[in-house]
Short mmCIF file of C-alpha atoms in Angstrom, two decimals:
data_model
loop_
_atom_site.label_atom_id
_atom_site.label_comp_id
_atom_site.label_asym_id
_atom_site.label_seq_id
_atom_site.Cartn_x
_atom_site.Cartn_y
_atom_site.Cartn_z
CA UNK A 1 -19.83 -8.92 5.11
CA UNK A 2 -17.14 -7.40 2.84
CA UNK A 3 -19.84 -5.36 1.07
CA UNK A 4 -20.96 -3.74 4.33
CA UNK A 5 -17.39 -2.99 5.47
CA UNK A 6 -16.29 0.65 5.28
CA UNK A 7 -12.59 1.57 5.39
CA UNK A 8 -10.98 5.00 5.76
CA UNK A 9 -7.47 5.77 4.47
CA UNK A 10 -5.54 8.72 5.92
CA UNK A 11 -2.44 9.90 4.07
CA UNK A 12 -0.33 12.28 6.18
CA UNK A 13 1.76 13.71 3.36
CA UNK A 14 4.24 16.58 3.03
CA UNK A 15 2.04 18.73 0.78
CA UNK A 16 -1.44 17.49 1.70
CA UNK A 17 -3.30 15.46 4.29
CA UNK A 18 -6.00 13.41 2.59
CA UNK A 19 -8.77 11.13 3.87
CA UNK A 20 -10.81 8.78 1.66
CA UNK A 21 -13.85 6.73 2.72
CA UNK A 22 -14.50 3.60 0.65
CA UNK A 23 -16.44 0.36 0.49
CA UNK A 24 -16.54 -2.64 -1.85
CA UNK A 25 -19.45 -2.81 -4.34
CA UNK A 26 -21.20 -6.00 -5.49
CA UNK A 27 -18.55 -6.51 -8.21
CA UNK A 28 -15.67 -6.43 -5.69
CA UNK A 29 -14.50 -2.98 -6.87
CA UNK A 30 -13.73 -0.09 -4.54
CA UNK A 31 -16.41 2.58 -4.37
CA UNK A 32 -15.31 5.91 -2.91
CA UNK A 33 -18.02 7.45 -0.71
CA UNK A 34 -16.23 10.63 0.28
CA UNK A 35 -12.94 12.50 0.31
CA UNK A 36 -11.46 15.31 2.36
CA UNK A 37 -8.11 17.08 2.13
CA UNK A 38 -6.20 19.86 3.83
CA UNK A 39 -2.90 21.65 3.27
CA UNK A 40 -0.12 20.00 5.26
CA UNK A 41 2.08 22.53 7.06
CA UNK A 42 3.38 20.36 9.90
CA UNK A 43 5.09 17.61 7.85
CA UNK A 44 8.57 17.80 6.29
CA UNK A 45 9.85 14.97 4.05
CA UNK A 46 7.22 12.56 5.43
CA UNK A 47 8.02 13.26 9.10
CA UNK A 48 5.64 15.12 11.45
CA UNK A 49 7.49 18.22 12.70
CA UNK A 50 4.59 20.29 14.04
CA UNK A 51 1.98 18.26 15.91
CA UNK A 52 -0.63 21.03 16.38
CA UNK A 53 -0.68 22.04 12.69
CA UNK A 54 -0.87 18.36 11.66
CA UNK A 55 -3.80 17.69 14.05
CA UNK A 56 -5.71 20.69 12.64
CA UNK A 57 -5.16 19.46 9.06
CA UNK A 58 -6.21 15.88 9.99
CA UNK A 59 -9.41 17.19 11.67
CA UNK A 60 -10.24 19.31 8.60
CA UNK A 61 -9.68 16.44 6.12
CA UNK A 62 -11.65 13.94 8.27
CA UNK A 63 -14.57 16.39 8.79
CA UNK A 64 -14.78 16.98 5.01
CA UNK A 65 -14.67 13.25 4.20
CA UNK A 66 -17.23 12.49 6.92
CA UNK A 67 -19.62 15.18 5.65
CA UNK A 68 -19.34 14.06 2.02
CA UNK A 69 -19.83 10.36 2.81
CA UNK A 70 -22.38 10.81 5.63
CA UNK A 71 -20.36 8.40 7.79
CA UNK A 72 -18.91 9.03 11.24
CA UNK A 73 -15.18 8.28 11.10
CA UNK A 74 -13.46 6.74 14.12
CA UNK A 75 -10.90 4.24 12.75
CA UNK A 76 -8.35 4.86 9.97
CA UNK A 77 -5.53 3.14 8.04
CA UNK A 78 -2.52 5.48 8.10
CA UNK A 79 0.48 5.66 5.77
CA UNK A 80 4.08 6.17 6.90
CA UNK A 81 7.09 7.36 4.88
CA UNK A 82 10.28 9.32 5.44
CA UNK A 83 14.04 8.99 5.15
CA UNK A 84 14.11 7.00 8.42
CA UNK A 85 12.47 3.98 6.74
CA UNK A 86 14.95 1.13 6.37
CA UNK A 87 14.60 -2.34 4.87
CA UNK A 88 16.74 -5.44 5.41
CA UNK A 89 16.65 -9.20 4.81
CA UNK A 90 16.54 -11.58 7.82
CA UNK A 91 16.55 -15.37 7.85
CA UNK A 92 14.22 -17.34 10.15
CA UNK A 93 13.64 -21.05 10.81
CA UNK A 94 11.47 -23.35 12.95
CA UNK A 95 11.54 -27.09 13.58
CA UNK A 96 8.13 -28.71 13.56
CA UNK A 97 7.12 -31.36 16.15
CA UNK A 98 4.63 -33.31 14.06
CA UNK A 99 6.45 -34.70 11.04
CA UNK A 100 3.45 -36.54 9.55
CA UNK A 101 1.15 -33.49 9.50
CA UNK A 102 1.33 -31.07 6.62
CA UNK A 103 2.66 -27.50 7.02
CA UNK A 104 -0.19 -25.19 8.04
CA UNK A 105 -0.81 -21.44 8.03
CA UNK A 106 -0.19 -21.56 11.81
CA UNK A 107 3.40 -22.78 11.15
CA UNK A 108 3.95 -19.88 8.75
CA UNK A 109 2.55 -17.40 11.29
CA UNK A 110 4.82 -18.86 14.00
CA UNK A 111 7.86 -18.37 11.75
CA UNK A 112 6.77 -14.80 10.95
CA UNK A 113 6.13 -13.98 14.63
CA UNK A 114 9.67 -15.15 15.48
CA UNK A 115 11.04 -12.50 13.11
CA UNK A 116 8.98 -9.83 14.89
CA UNK A 117 10.99 -10.66 18.03
CA UNK A 118 14.44 -10.00 16.54
CA UNK A 119 16.46 -7.26 18.24
CA UNK A 120 16.41 -3.98 16.33
CA UNK A 121 18.82 -1.05 16.72
CA UNK A 122 17.70 1.40 19.47
CA UNK A 123 14.99 3.79 18.33
CA UNK A 124 13.74 1.50 15.53
CA UNK A 125 10.53 -0.50 15.27
CA UNK A 126 9.39 -3.19 12.83
CA UNK A 127 6.35 -2.13 10.78
CA UNK A 128 6.25 -4.93 8.17
CA UNK A 129 7.62 -8.49 7.97
CA UNK A 130 7.22 -9.83 4.42
CA UNK A 131 8.20 -13.44 3.56
CA UNK A 132 10.25 -13.98 0.39
CA UNK A 133 10.84 -17.62 -0.67
CA UNK A 134 10.55 -20.54 1.77
CA UNK A 135 12.91 -23.50 2.36
CA UNK A 136 11.42 -26.85 3.45
CA UNK A 137 13.95 -29.47 4.64
CA UNK A 138 16.74 -27.64 2.73
CA UNK A 139 14.67 -27.60 -0.50
CA UNK A 140 14.70 -23.92 -1.50
CA UNK A 141 12.72 -21.69 -3.88
CA UNK A 142 9.31 -22.66 -2.48
CA UNK A 143 6.78 -19.85 -2.82
CA UNK A 144 3.97 -21.37 -0.75
CA UNK A 145 4.79 -24.34 1.55
CA UNK A 146 1.27 -24.78 2.99
CA UNK A 147 0.17 -28.42 2.50
CA UNK A 148 3.72 -29.79 2.12
CA UNK A 149 5.34 -32.24 4.54
CA UNK A 150 8.57 -31.34 6.28
CA UNK A 151 10.37 -30.95 9.58
CA UNK A 152 12.42 -27.77 9.12
CA UNK A 153 10.71 -24.66 7.75
CA UNK A 154 12.87 -21.67 6.85
CA UNK A 155 12.40 -18.38 5.01
CA UNK A 156 14.05 -15.09 4.16
CA UNK A 157 12.03 -12.12 5.35
CA UNK A 158 12.01 -8.57 4.01
CA UNK A 159 11.84 -6.55 7.25
CA UNK A 160 10.82 -2.87 7.09
CA UNK A 161 11.60 -0.65 10.09
CA UNK A 162 10.70 2.91 11.02
CA UNK A 163 11.94 5.33 13.64
CA UNK A 164 10.05 4.88 16.94
CA UNK A 165 9.67 8.65 17.39
CA UNK A 166 8.21 9.07 13.89
CA UNK A 167 5.62 6.34 14.67
CA UNK A 168 4.85 7.94 18.06
CA UNK A 169 4.30 11.37 16.48
CA UNK A 170 1.89 9.92 13.90
CA UNK A 171 0.02 8.04 16.67
CA UNK A 172 -0.14 11.21 18.77
CA UNK A 173 -1.55 13.32 15.90
CA UNK A 174 -4.16 10.70 14.94
CA UNK A 175 -5.28 10.06 18.54
CA UNK A 176 -5.50 13.78 19.37
CA UNK A 177 -7.58 14.15 16.23
CA UNK A 178 -10.13 11.82 17.88
CA UNK A 179 -9.26 8.77 15.77
CA UNK A 180 -7.87 5.29 16.22
CA UNK A 181 -5.26 3.61 13.97
CA UNK A 182 -6.31 0.23 12.61
CA UNK A 183 -3.14 -0.33 10.59
CA UNK A 184 0.10 1.56 9.88
CA UNK A 185 1.27 0.88 6.32
CA UNK A 186 4.38 1.88 4.42
CA UNK A 187 3.23 4.34 1.75
CA UNK A 188 4.87 2.74 -1.34
CA UNK A 189 3.18 -0.56 -0.39
CA UNK A 190 -0.19 1.22 -0.21
CA UNK A 191 0.43 2.93 -3.58
CA UNK A 192 1.37 -0.42 -5.16
CA UNK A 193 -2.06 -1.82 -4.21
CA UNK A 194 -3.88 0.91 -6.11
CA UNK A 195 -1.78 1.28 -9.29
CA UNK A 196 -0.12 -2.08 -10.04
CA UNK A 197 -1.84 -5.00 -11.75
CA UNK A 198 -1.33 -8.60 -10.63
CA UNK A 199 0.40 -9.35 -13.98
CA UNK A 200 2.95 -6.56 -13.43
CA UNK A 201 3.76 -7.78 -9.91
CA UNK A 202 4.32 -11.28 -11.27
CA UNK A 203 6.44 -10.18 -14.24
CA UNK A 204 8.56 -7.85 -12.10
CA UNK A 205 7.95 -4.12 -11.70
CA UNK A 206 9.38 -1.09 -9.92
CA UNK A 207 6.89 1.39 -8.47
CA UNK A 208 8.15 4.97 -8.07
CA UNK A 209 5.86 7.23 -6.04
CA UNK A 210 6.99 10.87 -6.35
CA UNK A 211 5.40 12.77 -3.48
CA UNK A 212 5.99 16.28 -2.18
CA UNK A 213 8.74 15.44 0.30
CA UNK A 214 9.94 11.96 -0.65
CA UNK A 215 10.19 9.59 -3.60
CA UNK A 216 9.18 6.07 -2.55
CA UNK A 217 10.38 2.93 -4.34
CA UNK A 218 8.86 -0.59 -4.18
CA UNK A 219 10.12 -3.51 -6.30
CA UNK A 220 7.99 -6.62 -6.96
CA UNK A 221 8.95 -9.90 -8.62
CA UNK A 222 6.98 -13.18 -8.75
CA UNK A 223 4.12 -11.33 -6.98
CA UNK A 224 6.35 -10.84 -3.89
CA UNK A 225 7.66 -7.50 -2.59
CA UNK A 226 11.44 -7.70 -2.91
CA UNK A 227 12.82 -4.25 -2.09
CA UNK A 228 11.64 -0.94 -0.63
CA UNK A 229 13.39 2.42 -0.26
CA UNK A 230 12.55 6.04 0.52
CA UNK A 231 14.54 8.79 -1.25
CA UNK A 232 14.42 12.13 0.63
CA UNK A 233 13.66 14.24 -2.48
CA UNK A 234 10.28 14.98 -4.04
CA UNK A 235 8.28 17.65 -5.83
CA UNK A 236 8.92 20.29 -3.14
CA UNK A 237 12.68 20.37 -3.75
CA UNK A 238 11.99 21.09 -7.45
CA UNK A 239 9.78 24.02 -6.37
CA UNK A 240 12.60 25.29 -4.10
CA UNK A 241 15.09 25.02 -7.01
CA UNK A 242 12.74 27.09 -9.23
CA UNK A 243 12.25 29.67 -6.46
CA UNK A 244 16.00 30.12 -5.98
CA UNK A 245 17.02 29.73 -9.62
CA UNK A 246 14.49 32.19 -11.03
CA UNK A 247 14.27 34.39 -7.89
CA UNK A 248 10.49 34.17 -7.52
CA UNK A 249 8.07 33.59 -4.62
CA UNK A 250 7.36 30.01 -3.39
CA UNK A 251 3.72 30.01 -4.59
CA UNK A 252 4.79 31.42 -7.99
CA UNK A 253 7.44 28.71 -8.29
CA UNK A 254 4.79 26.02 -7.58
CA UNK A 255 2.45 27.47 -10.23
CA UNK A 256 5.28 27.68 -12.79
CA UNK A 257 6.15 24.02 -12.11
CA UNK A 258 2.58 22.68 -12.39
CA UNK A 259 1.39 24.84 -15.34
CA UNK A 260 4.50 25.24 -17.51
CA UNK A 261 7.03 22.71 -16.13
CA UNK A 262 8.61 20.07 -18.38
CA UNK A 263 11.00 17.29 -17.34
CA UNK A 264 12.96 17.50 -20.64
CA UNK A 265 14.36 20.95 -21.47
CA UNK A 266 14.60 20.26 -25.23
CA UNK A 267 10.81 19.86 -25.38
CA UNK A 268 10.30 23.45 -24.15
CA UNK A 269 9.90 26.24 -26.69
CA UNK A 270 12.98 28.53 -26.39
CA UNK A 271 10.88 31.57 -27.46
CA UNK A 272 8.10 31.02 -24.90
CA UNK A 273 8.09 33.57 -22.09
CA UNK A 274 5.81 33.82 -19.04
CA UNK A 275 5.28 37.12 -17.29
CA UNK A 276 4.65 37.01 -13.54
CA UNK A 277 3.72 39.93 -11.26
CA UNK A 278 6.65 41.64 -9.55
CA UNK A 279 6.82 42.56 -5.87
CA UNK A 280 5.38 45.89 -4.70
CA UNK A 281 6.11 48.77 -7.14
CA UNK A 282 8.38 46.54 -9.20
CA UNK A 283 7.90 45.64 -12.87
CA UNK A 284 6.60 42.16 -13.85
CA UNK A 285 9.25 39.43 -14.17
CA UNK A 286 9.70 37.56 -17.46
CA UNK A 287 10.53 33.87 -17.18
CA UNK A 288 11.85 31.70 -20.02
CA UNK A 289 10.04 28.35 -20.19
CA UNK A 290 13.26 26.73 -21.50
CA UNK A 291 15.19 27.99 -18.41
CA UNK A 292 12.43 26.67 -16.16
CA UNK A 293 12.66 23.25 -17.86
CA UNK A 294 16.47 23.17 -17.40
CA UNK A 295 16.08 23.66 -13.62
CA UNK A 296 13.41 20.92 -13.42
CA UNK A 297 15.38 18.50 -15.62
CA UNK A 298 18.55 18.84 -13.50
CA UNK A 299 16.74 17.89 -10.27
CA UNK A 300 14.62 15.16 -11.90
CA UNK A 301 17.78 13.56 -13.31
CA UNK A 302 19.22 13.41 -9.79
CA UNK A 303 16.03 11.75 -8.43
CA UNK A 304 15.95 9.22 -11.32
CA UNK A 305 19.64 8.36 -10.76
CA UNK A 306 18.88 7.59 -7.10
CA UNK A 307 15.87 5.45 -8.12
CA UNK A 308 17.99 3.58 -10.68
CA UNK A 309 20.67 3.00 -8.01
CA UNK A 310 18.00 1.42 -5.76
CA UNK A 311 16.88 -0.86 -8.63
CA UNK A 312 20.48 -2.01 -9.16
CA UNK A 313 21.05 -2.47 -5.39
CA UNK A 314 17.95 -4.69 -5.17
CA UNK A 315 19.53 -7.21 -7.61
CA UNK A 316 16.35 -7.29 -9.73
CA UNK A 317 17.40 -4.81 -12.45
CA UNK A 318 17.42 -7.52 -15.15
CA UNK A 319 14.20 -9.18 -13.95
CA UNK A 320 11.72 -6.31 -14.24
CA UNK A 321 9.71 -7.16 -17.36
CA UNK A 322 6.99 -4.76 -16.18
CA UNK A 323 9.47 -1.86 -16.18
CA UNK A 324 8.74 1.22 -14.06
CA UNK A 325 5.37 2.59 -12.96
CA UNK A 326 5.49 6.27 -11.91
CA UNK A 327 2.77 7.61 -9.61
CA UNK A 328 2.22 10.34 -7.02
CA UNK A 329 1.76 14.07 -7.63
CA UNK A 330 5.21 14.39 -9.22
CA UNK A 331 4.28 11.94 -11.99
CA UNK A 332 2.02 14.62 -13.54
CA UNK A 333 5.05 16.58 -14.73
CA UNK A 334 5.14 16.70 -18.55
CA UNK A 335 7.63 14.31 -20.26
CA UNK A 336 8.58 12.57 -16.99
CA UNK A 337 7.83 9.13 -18.48
CA UNK A 338 10.21 9.81 -21.39
CA UNK A 339 12.98 11.01 -19.04
CA UNK A 340 12.67 7.83 -16.93
CA UNK A 341 12.86 5.64 -20.06
CA UNK A 342 15.83 7.58 -21.45
CA UNK A 343 17.84 7.44 -18.20
CA UNK A 344 17.09 3.87 -17.06
CA UNK A 345 16.60 2.12 -20.40
CA UNK A 346 13.41 0.53 -19.01
CA UNK A 347 9.79 0.81 -20.12
CA UNK A 348 7.73 3.23 -18.04
CA UNK A 349 4.10 4.23 -17.61
CA UNK A 350 2.17 6.64 -15.40
CA UNK A 351 0.22 4.78 -12.68
CA UNK A 352 -3.37 5.89 -12.09
CA UNK A 353 -5.18 4.49 -9.02
CA UNK A 354 -8.01 2.96 -11.05
CA UNK A 355 -6.82 -0.68 -10.96
CA UNK A 356 -9.51 -1.64 -8.42
CA UNK A 357 -11.82 1.39 -8.58
CA UNK A 358 -15.52 1.16 -9.33
CA UNK A 359 -17.83 4.15 -9.85
CA UNK A 360 -17.13 6.91 -7.36
CA UNK A 361 -18.72 10.12 -6.18
CA UNK A 362 -15.36 11.88 -6.44
CA UNK A 363 -13.74 11.98 -9.90
CA UNK A 364 -10.57 13.68 -8.60
CA UNK A 365 -9.35 10.48 -6.90
CA UNK A 366 -8.40 9.01 -10.28
CA UNK A 367 -5.37 11.35 -10.22
CA UNK A 368 -1.97 9.76 -9.41
CA UNK A 369 -1.59 12.15 -6.45
CA UNK A 370 -4.23 10.10 -4.56
CA UNK A 371 -2.63 6.69 -5.26
CA UNK A 372 -1.39 6.26 -1.67
CA UNK A 373 -4.72 7.20 -0.05
CA UNK A 374 -6.71 4.87 -2.34
CA UNK A 375 -4.20 2.10 -1.53
CA UNK A 376 -4.66 2.69 2.21
CA UNK A 377 -8.40 2.09 1.76
CA UNK A 378 -7.76 -1.05 -0.33
CA UNK A 379 -5.43 -2.42 2.38
CA UNK A 380 -8.50 -2.73 4.62
CA UNK A 381 -9.96 -5.30 2.20
CA UNK A 382 -6.91 -7.27 1.07
CA UNK A 383 -3.32 -7.99 2.14
CA UNK A 384 -0.29 -6.80 0.15
CA UNK A 385 0.92 -10.42 -0.21
CA UNK A 386 -1.42 -12.51 -2.41
CA UNK A 387 -0.52 -15.66 -0.41
CA UNK A 388 -2.05 -14.09 2.69
CA UNK A 389 -5.26 -13.36 0.77
CA UNK A 390 -5.39 -17.00 -0.33
CA UNK A 391 -4.94 -18.25 3.26
CA UNK A 392 -7.76 -15.99 4.46
CA UNK A 393 -10.09 -17.18 1.68
CA UNK A 394 -9.30 -20.85 2.41
CA UNK A 395 -9.89 -20.30 6.11
CA UNK A 396 -13.24 -18.63 5.43
CA UNK A 397 -14.25 -21.45 3.06
CA UNK A 398 -13.20 -24.21 5.49
CA UNK A 399 -15.14 -22.49 8.30
CA UNK A 400 -18.17 -22.40 6.01
CA UNK A 401 -17.73 -26.09 5.15
CA UNK A 402 -17.48 -26.98 8.83
CA UNK A 403 -20.79 -25.29 9.49
CA UNK A 404 -22.37 -27.07 6.52
CA UNK A 405 -20.97 -30.44 7.60
CA UNK A 406 -22.16 -29.87 11.16
CA UNK A 407 -25.68 -29.01 10.02
CA UNK A 408 -25.76 -32.04 7.70
CA UNK A 409 -24.63 -34.38 10.48
CA UNK A 410 -27.22 -32.83 12.77
CA UNK A 411 -30.03 -33.36 10.25
CA UNK A 412 -28.91 -36.99 9.67
CA UNK A 413 -28.93 -37.60 13.43
CA UNK A 414 -32.44 -36.16 13.80
CA UNK A 415 -33.83 -38.07 10.80
CA UNK A 416 -32.40 -41.35 12.20
CA UNK A 417 -33.89 -40.53 15.61
CA UNK A 418 -37.30 -39.88 14.04
CA UNK A 419 -37.10 -43.14 12.04
CA UNK A 420 -36.22 -45.12 15.21
CA UNK A 421 -39.05 -43.46 17.14
CA UNK A 422 -41.48 -44.27 14.32
CA UNK A 423 -40.23 -47.89 14.33
CA UNK A 424 -40.73 -48.28 18.09
CA UNK A 425 -44.23 -46.81 17.90
CA UNK A 426 -45.17 -49.16 15.04
CA UNK A 427 -43.81 -52.20 17.00
CA UNK A 428 -45.80 -51.10 20.03
CA UNK A 429 -48.93 -50.73 17.86
CA UNK A 430 -48.51 -54.28 16.40
CA UNK A 431 -47.95 -55.79 19.89
CA UNK A 432 -51.18 -54.19 21.13
CA UNK A 433 -53.16 -55.52 18.13
CA UNK A 434 -51.90 -59.06 18.73
CA UNK A 435 -53.49 -59.07 22.20
#
C-alpha cells in the first residue's frame, strides 16, 4: 500500500511557492514524480500578507507539478513558519485504572490528547505536541514506556503553537486554490526529515534552515526533537542590505548576492570589481566584491549569533555531537559553513535533501532550497518521532498476525469438522454392513 501512496508537499515560502509530488519506490526511497514552483509575492517572513497573490502562485505551482507528474492534485501537506511560532515545555500525567496490564499506545495517545486540551493564550493554536522523556511511577528518563507496568504515566511535552490568524490565512489560500490540507507541519521539522540522518538525530544535532524570510532552528538529541525556534531574518534581508549599502536595484542586489556573494569578507579578492548597468542615461556602476562580502558578512554574523543564542537557550549546547547542519536557499552562500564553525565553535555541514531520495525525474530538488518541500512529502510516509513509526509498524504487524491466526483457527475448525463428518459416515457404513 505504501508503494501506491502518492503525497504532495506544498511549501508556501517567502521567495517561492513550491509543490512536489512523490511516492515511495520498491526500496523504500522517495521518488519525485513532478515539481512546480512560482514566485511568492504575497508572503512576508513566512506569513501570508496578500491572499490573492498567494492563491495565484499556489495554483501555478500545483498546475506545473500536476502536469509534470500526470497526477491530479487534491490533497497537500503544507508547511508553516514565521516569527509567531512559539515553543514551550508542558508536563502531563494520567493515572491508569488497570495496574496489571502493560502500558499501551492508547495510554500514550490519551496522555498526548490531554496536552492538546491545555488552555493557550488568545489567538494561539497548538500545531504539534511532541513527547520528550516519560516518567512511570516516578521513575524518570524513560524513552519508550510501551510494554512496561505502572499506575502513573507522566511526560514532558514540547508544544509548538502558531498564530490562529496565520493558520487561517494559509487554510484560506489552500482551499481557494481548490485543495485540501492533509497535515500542517512546522517547516524546520519538515526540513529535518529530508536532510538529517538517524545517527545525527541520536548523537545530537542542530538544523538551521535559512530561507528567504526566516531562519528556522530545530534541535534533536537522543532521536527526540528538543527545541524549535524561528528567527525573523533570512536571505531577503541580506539582499535589502546590499541594495541599500551599494545603492543598486533589488534584482541587481539579488544577482550580486547569488553570483558573487561570500560570507567571509577576507576570502573575497580586494581587486575584483563587477560592473553593473546604470539607470537610464547613467554610466555603469562598479561594485567591489570585497565591499559586497563585508555587507553579507555583517548580516550573516547577526543571524549566526541569534542561532547560537537559541542553541544555548535550549540547554543542549554541550550535547550536540552532530554539530550544525545548514540547509535552505541561504546555505548556498559561499563560505557559510566556515563562518558557522568559526562563530559557534561547532562542526557544520551543508544539508542536501538526498537522505531518503531515490531516482527522480527532477534533478533540481537535490538543492538545499527544496529541503522543506521534500520533507513535507516525506512526512506523508513517516512521523517525525521514530517512536511513532515503531508503534505504527507494530500495529500493522499485529493486525496482520490477527488475520493469520484467525485464518489458521478457521482452517483447523473446518478440518476437524471434515474429520468428524468422515468418521460419522464411516460408522454409518459399518452399521449398515453388519445388518
